[in-house]
Coordinates of C-alpha atoms in Angstrom, one line a residue:
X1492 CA -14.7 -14.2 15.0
X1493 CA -14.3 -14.7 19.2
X1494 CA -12.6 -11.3 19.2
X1495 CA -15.1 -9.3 16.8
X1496 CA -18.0 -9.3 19.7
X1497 CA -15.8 -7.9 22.2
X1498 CA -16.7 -4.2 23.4
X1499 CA -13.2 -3.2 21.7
X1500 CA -14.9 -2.8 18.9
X1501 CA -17.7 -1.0 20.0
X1502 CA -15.9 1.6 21.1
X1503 CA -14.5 2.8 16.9
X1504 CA -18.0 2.2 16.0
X1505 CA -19.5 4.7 17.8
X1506 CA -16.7 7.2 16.7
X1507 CA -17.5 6.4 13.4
X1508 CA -21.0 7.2 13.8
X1509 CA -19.8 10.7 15.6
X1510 CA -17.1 11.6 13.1
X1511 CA -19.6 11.2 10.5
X1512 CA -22.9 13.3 12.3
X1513 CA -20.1 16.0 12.7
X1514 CA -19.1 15.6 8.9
X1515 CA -22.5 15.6 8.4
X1516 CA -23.9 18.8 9.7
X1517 CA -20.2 20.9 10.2
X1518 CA -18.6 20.1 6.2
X1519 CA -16.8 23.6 5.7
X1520 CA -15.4 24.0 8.9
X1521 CA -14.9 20.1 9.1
X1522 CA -12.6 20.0 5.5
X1523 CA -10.5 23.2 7.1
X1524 CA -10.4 21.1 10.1
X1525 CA -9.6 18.2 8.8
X1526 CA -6.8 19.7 6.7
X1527 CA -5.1 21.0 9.6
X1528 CA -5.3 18.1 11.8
X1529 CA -4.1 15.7 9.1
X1530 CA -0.8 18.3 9.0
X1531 CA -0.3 18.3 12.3
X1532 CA -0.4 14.5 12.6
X1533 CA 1.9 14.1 9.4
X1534 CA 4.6 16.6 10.9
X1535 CA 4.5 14.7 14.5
X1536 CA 5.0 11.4 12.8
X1537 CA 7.6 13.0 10.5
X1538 CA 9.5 14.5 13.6
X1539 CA 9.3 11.0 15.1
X1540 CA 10.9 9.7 12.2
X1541 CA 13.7 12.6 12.3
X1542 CA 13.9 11.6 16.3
X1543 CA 14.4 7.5 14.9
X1544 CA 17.3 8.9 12.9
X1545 CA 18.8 10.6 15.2
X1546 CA 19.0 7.9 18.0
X1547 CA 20.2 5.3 15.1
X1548 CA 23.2 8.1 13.9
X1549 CA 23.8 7.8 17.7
X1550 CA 24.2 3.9 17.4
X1551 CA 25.8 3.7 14.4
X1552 CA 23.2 2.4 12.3
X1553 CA 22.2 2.7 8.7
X1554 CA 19.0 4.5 8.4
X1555 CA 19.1 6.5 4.8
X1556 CA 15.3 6.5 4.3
X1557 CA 14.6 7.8 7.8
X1558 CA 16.0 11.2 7.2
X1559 CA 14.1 11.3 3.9
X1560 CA 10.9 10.1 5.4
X1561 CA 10.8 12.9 8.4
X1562 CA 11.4 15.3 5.7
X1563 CA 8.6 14.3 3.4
X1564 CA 6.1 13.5 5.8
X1565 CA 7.1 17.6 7.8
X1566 CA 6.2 19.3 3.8
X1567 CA 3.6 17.0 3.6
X1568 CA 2.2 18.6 6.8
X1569 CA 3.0 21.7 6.4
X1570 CA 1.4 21.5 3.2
X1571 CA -2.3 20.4 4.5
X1572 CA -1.2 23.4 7.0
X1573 CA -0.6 26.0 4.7
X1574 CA -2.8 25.2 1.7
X1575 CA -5.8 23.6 2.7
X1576 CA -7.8 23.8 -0.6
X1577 CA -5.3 22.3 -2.5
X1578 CA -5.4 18.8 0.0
X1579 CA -8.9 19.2 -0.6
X1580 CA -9.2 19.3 -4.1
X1581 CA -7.2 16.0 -4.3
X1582 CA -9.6 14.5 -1.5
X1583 CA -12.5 13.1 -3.5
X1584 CA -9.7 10.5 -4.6
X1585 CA -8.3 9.8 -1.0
X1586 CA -11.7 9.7 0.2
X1587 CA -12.7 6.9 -2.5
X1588 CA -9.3 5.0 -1.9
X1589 CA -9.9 4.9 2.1
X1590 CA -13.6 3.4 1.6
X1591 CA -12.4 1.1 -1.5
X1592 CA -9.3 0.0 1.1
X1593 CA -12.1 0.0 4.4
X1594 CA -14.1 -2.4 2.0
X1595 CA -11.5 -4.8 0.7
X1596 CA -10.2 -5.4 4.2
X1597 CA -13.4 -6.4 5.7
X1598 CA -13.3 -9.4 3.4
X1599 CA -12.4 -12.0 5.6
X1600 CA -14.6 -10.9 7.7
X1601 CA -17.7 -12.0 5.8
X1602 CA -15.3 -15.2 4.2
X1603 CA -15.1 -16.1 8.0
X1604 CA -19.2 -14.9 8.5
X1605 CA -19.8 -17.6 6.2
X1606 CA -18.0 -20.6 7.4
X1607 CA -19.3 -19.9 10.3
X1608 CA -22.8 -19.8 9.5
X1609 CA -23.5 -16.9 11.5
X1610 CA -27.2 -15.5 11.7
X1611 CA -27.4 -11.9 9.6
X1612 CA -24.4 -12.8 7.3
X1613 CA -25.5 -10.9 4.5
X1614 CA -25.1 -7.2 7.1
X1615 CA -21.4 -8.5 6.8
X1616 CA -22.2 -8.7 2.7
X1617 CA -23.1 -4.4 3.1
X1618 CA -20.3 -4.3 5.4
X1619 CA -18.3 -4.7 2.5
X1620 CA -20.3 -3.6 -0.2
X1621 CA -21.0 -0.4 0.7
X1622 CA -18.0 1.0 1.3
X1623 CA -16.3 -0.7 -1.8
X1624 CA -19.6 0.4 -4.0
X1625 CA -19.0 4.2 -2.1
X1626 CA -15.3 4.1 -2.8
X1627 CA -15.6 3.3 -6.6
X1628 CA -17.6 5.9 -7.2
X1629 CA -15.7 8.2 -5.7
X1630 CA -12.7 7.5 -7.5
X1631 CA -14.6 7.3 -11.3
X1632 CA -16.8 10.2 -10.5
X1633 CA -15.7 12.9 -7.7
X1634 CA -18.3 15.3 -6.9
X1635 CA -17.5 18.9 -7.8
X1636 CA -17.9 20.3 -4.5
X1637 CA -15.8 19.4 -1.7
X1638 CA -18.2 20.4 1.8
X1639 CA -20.7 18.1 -0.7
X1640 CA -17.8 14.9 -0.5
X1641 CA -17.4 15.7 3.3
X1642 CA -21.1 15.6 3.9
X1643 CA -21.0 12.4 1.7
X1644 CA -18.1 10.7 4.0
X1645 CA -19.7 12.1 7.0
X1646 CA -23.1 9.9 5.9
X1647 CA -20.8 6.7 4.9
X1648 CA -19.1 6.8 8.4
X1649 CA -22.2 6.8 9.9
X1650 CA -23.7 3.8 7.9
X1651 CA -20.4 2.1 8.5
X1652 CA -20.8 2.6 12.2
X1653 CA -24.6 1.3 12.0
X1654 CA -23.7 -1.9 9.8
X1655 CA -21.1 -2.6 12.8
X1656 CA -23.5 -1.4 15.5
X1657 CA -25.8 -4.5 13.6
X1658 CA -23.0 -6.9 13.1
X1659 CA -22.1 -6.6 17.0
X1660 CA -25.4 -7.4 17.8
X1661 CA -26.3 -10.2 15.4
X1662 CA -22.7 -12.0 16.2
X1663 CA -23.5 -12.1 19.9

């Protein structure tokens, strides 16, 4: 735990906490948003990919997945580009599988909380909890309305970023 009081991590907690206000009070124009950003990352890292595979064809290296990679990740893009509402009708279930996945990794986090017999362990309990709890219903139940899910996220980021906010300051 000697690196999770360092101000390194203070700094994604507090963009957690703005991510989510902005979420919060912006949810149409922040799925639209999203939806375009999200393509625009997906077709840089698929042109990185496409650049990979051309600087191992220089080389004379096998790299068969690279070429197929660039290509998905570029449609993939292109596809959060062009059709927005389609990405976000599937994003009550990527929503639920980021918190379920934010959750599950923060495990040995309170394993370690524990052992340690830090002050405030059970925050590091809701550290996990909540997101996991948040994520599971999200992925048996997914609201009908999409600005409602954002406005949902938006509020989980922002408890997320409090629970850290807490954990920094009862780990110090």
């Amino acid at each position: 735990m000697k690196s999770f009081g360092k101000k390194s991590t203070l700094i994604p907690t507090i963009l957690y906490m703005l991510i989510g206000a902005v979420l919060l009070i912006f949810p149409s124009i922040s799925a639209t948003v999203f939806c375009w950003g999200l393509g625009g990352v997906l077709i840089v890292y698929g042109l990185l990919h496409l650049y990979r595979f051309w600087q191992a064809k220089q080389q004379k290296l096998a790299v068969e997945g690279e070429l197929a990679v660039c290509l998905l990740l570029c449609l993939l893009g292109l596809l959060c580009i062009s059709a927005p509402r389609l990405v976000l009708s599937l994003l009550p279930f990527l929503l639920g599988g980021l918190l379920l996945a934010m959750g599950l990794i923060r495990i040995p986090a309170v394993w370690e909380a524990f052992s340690l017999k830090m002050p405030g362990r059970w925050l590091f309990v809701l550290k996990v909890a909540v997101p996991l709890a948040l994520g599971i219903v999200l992925l048996i139940n997914p609201f009908g309305l999409v600005t409602g899910l954002i406005s949902f996220f938006g509020l989980c980021l922002m408890i997320n970023g409090i629970l850290e906010l807490l954990c920094l300051w009862k780990s110090r």
